[in-house]
GROMACS .gro file of C-alpha atoms in nm:
model
  231
    1MET     CA    1  10.059   8.419   8.127
    2VAL     CA    2   9.759   8.643   8.063
    3GLY     CA    3   9.524   8.647   8.358
    4ILE     CA    4   9.175   8.791   8.378
    5ILE     CA    5   9.095   8.912   8.728
    6ILE     CA    6   8.727   8.984   8.786
    7GLN     CA    7   8.673   9.188   9.102
    8ALA     CA    8   8.341   9.096   9.260
    9ARG     CA    9   8.186   9.122   9.604
   10MET     CA   10   7.842   9.106   9.758
   11GLY     CA   11   7.867   9.434   9.948
   12SER     CA   12   7.751   9.686   9.688
   13HIS     CA   13   7.603   9.991   9.862
   14ARG     CA   14   7.338  10.069   9.598
   15LEU     CA   15   7.249   9.715   9.488
   16PRO     CA   16   7.371   9.458   9.743
   17GLY     CA   17   7.424   9.106   9.611
   18LYS     CA   18   7.392   9.211   9.247
   19ILE     CA   19   7.667   8.981   9.123
   20LEU     CA   20   7.456   8.675   9.211
   21MET     CA   21   7.114   8.821   9.130
   22ASP     CA   22   6.907   8.658   8.859
   23PHE     CA   23   6.942   8.828   8.521
   24GLU     CA   24   6.696   8.650   8.297
   25GLY     CA   25   6.783   8.302   8.420
   26LYS     CA   26   7.152   8.348   8.498
   27THR     CA   27   7.352   8.535   8.758
   28LEU     CA   28   7.545   8.841   8.654
   29LEU     CA   29   7.872   8.652   8.707
   30ASN     CA   30   7.746   8.366   8.488
   31HIS     CA   31   7.672   8.611   8.208
   32ILE     CA   32   8.031   8.739   8.226
   33LEU     CA   33   8.184   8.391   8.238
   34ASP     CA   34   7.968   8.265   7.952
   35ARG     CA   35   8.075   8.559   7.738
   36LEU     CA   36   8.440   8.490   7.819
   37ASP     CA   37   8.398   8.142   7.669
   38ARG     CA   38   8.413   8.321   7.331
   39LEU     CA   39   8.765   8.452   7.393
   40ASP     CA   40   9.026   8.321   7.149
   41HIS     CA   41   9.335   8.404   7.355
   42PRO     CA   42   9.441   8.149   7.617
   43VAL     CA   43   9.389   8.301   7.961
   44LYS     CA   44   9.338   8.205   8.322
   45ILE     CA   45   9.029   8.351   8.488
   46VAL     CA   46   9.018   8.436   8.858
   47ILE     CA   47   8.735   8.594   9.054
   48ALA     CA   48   8.887   8.817   9.322
   49THR     CA   49   8.654   8.880   9.613
   50SER     CA   50   8.699   9.004   9.968
   51ASN     CA   51   8.789   8.809  10.278
   52LEU     CA   52   8.467   8.915  10.451
   53LYS     CA   53   8.218   8.653  10.569
   54GLN     CA   54   7.949   8.788  10.337
   55ASP     CA   55   8.164   8.687  10.038
   56ASP     CA   56   8.183   8.320  10.137
   57VAL     CA   57   7.899   8.274   9.890
   58VAL     CA   58   8.121   8.405   9.610
   59GLU     CA   59   8.382   8.143   9.692
   60SER     CA   60   8.110   7.877   9.691
   61PHE     CA   61   7.991   8.001   9.351
   62CYS     CA   62   8.344   7.975   9.213
   63ARG     CA   63   8.379   7.623   9.347
   64GLU     CA   64   8.053   7.520   9.179
   65GLN     CA   65   8.160   7.680   8.849
   66ASN     CA   66   8.513   7.538   8.868
   67ILE     CA   67   8.658   7.890   8.857
   68CYS     CA   68   8.958   8.002   9.061
   69CYS     CA   69   8.873   8.226   9.354
   70PHE     CA   70   9.109   8.465   9.529
   71ARG     CA   71   9.018   8.638   9.852
   72GLY     CA   72   9.183   8.953   9.978
   73ASP     CA   73   9.144   9.298  10.125
   74GLU     CA   74   8.796   9.441  10.071
   75ARG     CA   75   8.886   9.810  10.061
   76ASN     CA   76   9.241   9.794   9.927
   77VAL     CA   77   9.152   9.667   9.580
   78LEU     CA   78   9.499   9.749   9.448
   79LYS     CA   79   9.650   9.509   9.701
   80ARG     CA   80   9.389   9.248   9.616
   81TYR     CA   81   9.486   9.266   9.249
   82PHE     CA   82   9.858   9.265   9.317
   83ASP     CA   83   9.838   8.972   9.558
   84CYS     CA   84   9.616   8.779   9.316
   85ALA     CA   85   9.843   8.844   9.016
   86SER     CA   86  10.147   8.746   9.223
   87LYS     CA   87   9.991   8.422   9.343
   88TYR     CA   88   9.901   8.310   8.990
   89GLN     CA   89  10.221   8.451   8.835
   90PHE     CA   90  10.042   8.660   8.574
   91ASP     CA   91  10.267   8.856   8.337
   92THR     CA   92   9.972   9.045   8.191
   93ILE     CA   93   9.655   9.133   8.382
   94VAL     CA   94   9.314   9.206   8.234
   95ARG     CA   95   9.094   9.394   8.478
   96MET     CA   96   8.721   9.322   8.473
   97THR     CA   97   8.449   9.400   8.725
   98GLY     CA   98   8.158   9.185   8.834
   99ASP     CA   99   7.891   9.446   8.766
  100ASN     CA  100   7.919   9.452   8.386
  101PRO     CA  101   7.700   9.191   8.211
  102PHE     CA  102   7.794   9.295   7.855
  103PRO     CA  103   8.175   9.299   7.820
  104ASP     CA  104   8.276   9.304   7.454
  105ILE     CA  105   8.482   8.987   7.414
  106ASP     CA  106   8.569   9.051   7.048
  107GLU     CA  107   8.723   9.383   7.148
  108LEU     CA  108   8.901   9.217   7.439
  109ASP     CA  109   9.063   8.972   7.197
  110ARG     CA  110   9.173   9.263   6.980
  111MET     CA  111   9.307   9.456   7.279
  112ILE     CA  112   9.508   9.163   7.413
  113SER     CA  113   9.675   9.129   7.072
  114PHE     CA  114   9.729   9.506   7.060
  115HIS     CA  115   9.879   9.512   7.410
  116LEU     CA  116  10.117   9.222   7.351
  117GLU     CA  117  10.224   9.314   6.998
  118GLU     CA  118  10.297   9.675   7.093
  119LYS     CA  119  10.463   9.568   7.420
  120LEU     CA  120  10.254   9.816   7.618
  121ASP     CA  121  10.255   9.878   7.991
  122PHE     CA  122   9.888   9.977   7.998
  123SER     CA  123   9.611   9.962   7.742
  124GLU     CA  124   9.239  10.025   7.753
  125ASN     CA  125   8.924  10.056   7.549
  126PHE     CA  126   8.686  10.169   7.823
  127SER     CA  127   8.718  10.532   7.711
  128VAL     CA  128   8.578  10.456   7.364
  129LEU     CA  129   8.312  10.195   7.448
  130PRO     CA  130   7.989  10.222   7.649
  131ILE     CA  131   8.039  10.229   8.025
  132GLY     CA  132   8.067   9.872   8.147
  133VAL     CA  133   8.166   9.724   7.811
  134GLY     CA  134   8.536   9.806   7.791
  135MET     CA  135   8.831   9.677   7.990
  136GLU     CA  136   9.194   9.752   8.064
  137ILE     CA  137   9.519   9.560   8.058
  138MET     CA  138   9.834   9.622   8.260
  139SER     CA  139  10.170   9.450   8.282
  140TYR     CA  140  10.272   9.291   8.610
  141PRO     CA  141  10.573   9.526   8.664
  142VAL     CA  142  10.344   9.827   8.632
  143LEU     CA  143  10.093   9.678   8.877
  144GLN     CA  144  10.382   9.608   9.116
  145GLN     CA  145  10.508   9.963   9.082
  146SER     CA  146  10.158  10.092   9.156
  147PHE     CA  147  10.137   9.875   9.466
  148GLU     CA  148  10.478   9.987   9.592
  149ASN     CA  149  10.431  10.360   9.523
  150ALA     CA  150  10.059  10.429   9.574
  151TRP     CA  151   9.992  10.682   9.846
  152LEU     CA  152   9.667  10.868   9.783
  153PRO     CA  153   9.350  10.705   9.923
  154LYS     CA  154   9.202  10.677   9.572
  155HIS     CA  155   9.504  10.474   9.455
  156PHE     CA  156   9.392  10.185   9.674
  157GLU     CA  157   9.029  10.188   9.560
  158HIS     CA  158   9.106  10.064   9.206
  159PRO     CA  159   9.411   9.893   9.055
  160ASP     CA  160   9.450  10.155   8.780
  161GLU     CA  161   9.430  10.485   8.972
  162TYR     CA  162   9.804  10.523   9.030
  163ILE     CA  163   9.873  10.431   8.667
  164LEU     CA  164   9.624  10.687   8.537
  165ASP     CA  165   9.777  10.954   8.760
  166HIS     CA  166  10.123  10.878   8.614
  167LEU     CA  167  10.027  10.774   8.263
  168THR     CA  168  10.306  10.968   8.092
  169GLN     CA  169  10.558  10.742   8.265
  170TYR     CA  170  10.425  10.435   8.086
  171LYS     CA  171  10.397  10.307   7.734
  172HIS     CA  172  10.021  10.310   7.693
  173GLY     CA  173   9.759  10.294   7.422
  174ILE     CA  174   9.389  10.291   7.344
  175SER     CA  175   9.254  10.001   7.141
  176SER     CA  176   9.030  10.166   6.880
  177VAL     CA  177   8.677  10.047   6.804
  178SER     CA  178   8.428  10.098   6.521
  179SER     CA  179   8.207  10.407   6.514
  180GLU     CA  180   7.899  10.193   6.587
  181LYS     CA  181   8.051  10.089   6.920
  182ASN     CA  182   8.206  10.424   7.005
  183ARG     CA  183   7.935  10.534   7.248
  184PRO     CA  184   8.096  10.620   7.584
  185ASP     CA  185   7.783  10.823   7.659
  186VAL     CA  186   7.584  10.498   7.702
  187SER     CA  187   7.593  10.313   8.033
  188LEU     CA  188   7.558   9.934   8.034
  189THR     CA  189   7.694   9.873   8.381
  190VAL     CA  190   7.476   9.768   8.677
  191ASP     CA  191   7.503   9.993   8.982
  192THR     CA  192   7.139  10.057   9.072
  193GLY     CA  193   6.797   9.899   9.059
  194GLU     CA  194   6.721  10.096   8.744
  195ASP     CA  195   7.041   9.964   8.583
  196TYR     CA  196   6.925   9.613   8.671
  197GLU     CA  197   6.590   9.675   8.501
  198LYS     CA  198   6.763   9.805   8.188
  199ALA     CA  199   7.000   9.505   8.174
  200CYS     CA  200   6.705   9.267   8.201
  201TYR     CA  201   6.521   9.463   7.930
  202ILE     CA  202   6.821   9.425   7.698
  203LEU     CA  203   6.846   9.051   7.767
  204GLN     CA  204   6.471   9.006   7.714
  205HIS     CA  205   6.464   9.187   7.381
  206ALA     CA  206   6.798   9.091   7.229
  207CYS     CA  207   6.670   8.756   7.097
  208ALA     CA  208   7.024   8.618   7.100
  209ALA     CA  209   7.239   8.417   7.337
  210TYR     CA  210   7.527   8.662   7.289
  211VAL     CA  211   7.424   9.026   7.293
  212THR     CA  212   7.658   9.230   7.075
  213THR     CA  213   7.767   9.575   7.181
  214GLN     CA  214   7.580   9.730   6.888
  215ARG     CA  215   7.258   9.553   6.986
  216ALA     CA  216   7.299   9.642   7.353
  217ILE     CA  217   7.342  10.009   7.256
  218GLU     CA  218   7.028   9.999   7.040
  219LEU     CA  219   6.822   9.842   7.317
  220SER     CA  220   6.963  10.077   7.578
  221ASP     CA  221   6.855  10.371   7.362
  222ASP     CA  222   6.509  10.212   7.325
  223TYR     CA  223   6.483  10.162   7.700
  224GLU     CA  224   6.582  10.522   7.774
  225ARG     CA  225   6.332  10.660   7.520
  226ASP     CA  226   6.057  10.448   7.669
  227ARG     CA  227   6.152  10.557   8.022
  228GLN     CA  228   6.150  10.924   7.925
  229SER     CA  229   5.806  10.887   7.766
  230ARG     CA  230   5.670  10.759   8.098
  231ILE     CA  231   5.799  11.053   8.300
   0.00000   0.00000   0.00000
């Protein structure tokens, strides 16, 4: 089974509570879930949050949206992913984060096909797409190996750090994208108040229910030019 695990918690240092903030009429998590409705591949979606009291609201959100919620270690995100994937018996895990309102679902469909057809251990497209638009996929055995062998502090902060440190050991690949989308210099993630303003600007000016990556890039460039002109 292919499982999408969205890591999300309320305790962001730079923008607390961002995952449930209003982004032009919808929460950030709702934007992600609505975009995932476009996915062609059959998947199971789980929001993986922490077991801290402050994230009770995330569990309540999931209950209201009829989305599976998994709660685990706040700081050991690798363990949270492994425990979640084990509970739901995922063979293939798509990693997403709750601070990215513009994931490219068309490219995710392509990457899932690429990953499965090529029988890869690890695949990604985040290195060729704008920051916050791409994703990564790992097989369960590789995630298990990461969990069992991780030892550096950074390995526990993200589920892919051990894999990236030992990439030559795995069959891996990058899912290519068109030149119009190949803009890793553009950031479309939401980490700060300024990122929030830019995301809202894009949603306000896109004039479409689904903002394509190309359109988000165009509007991000417009926003940055306008911001520079005001400095």
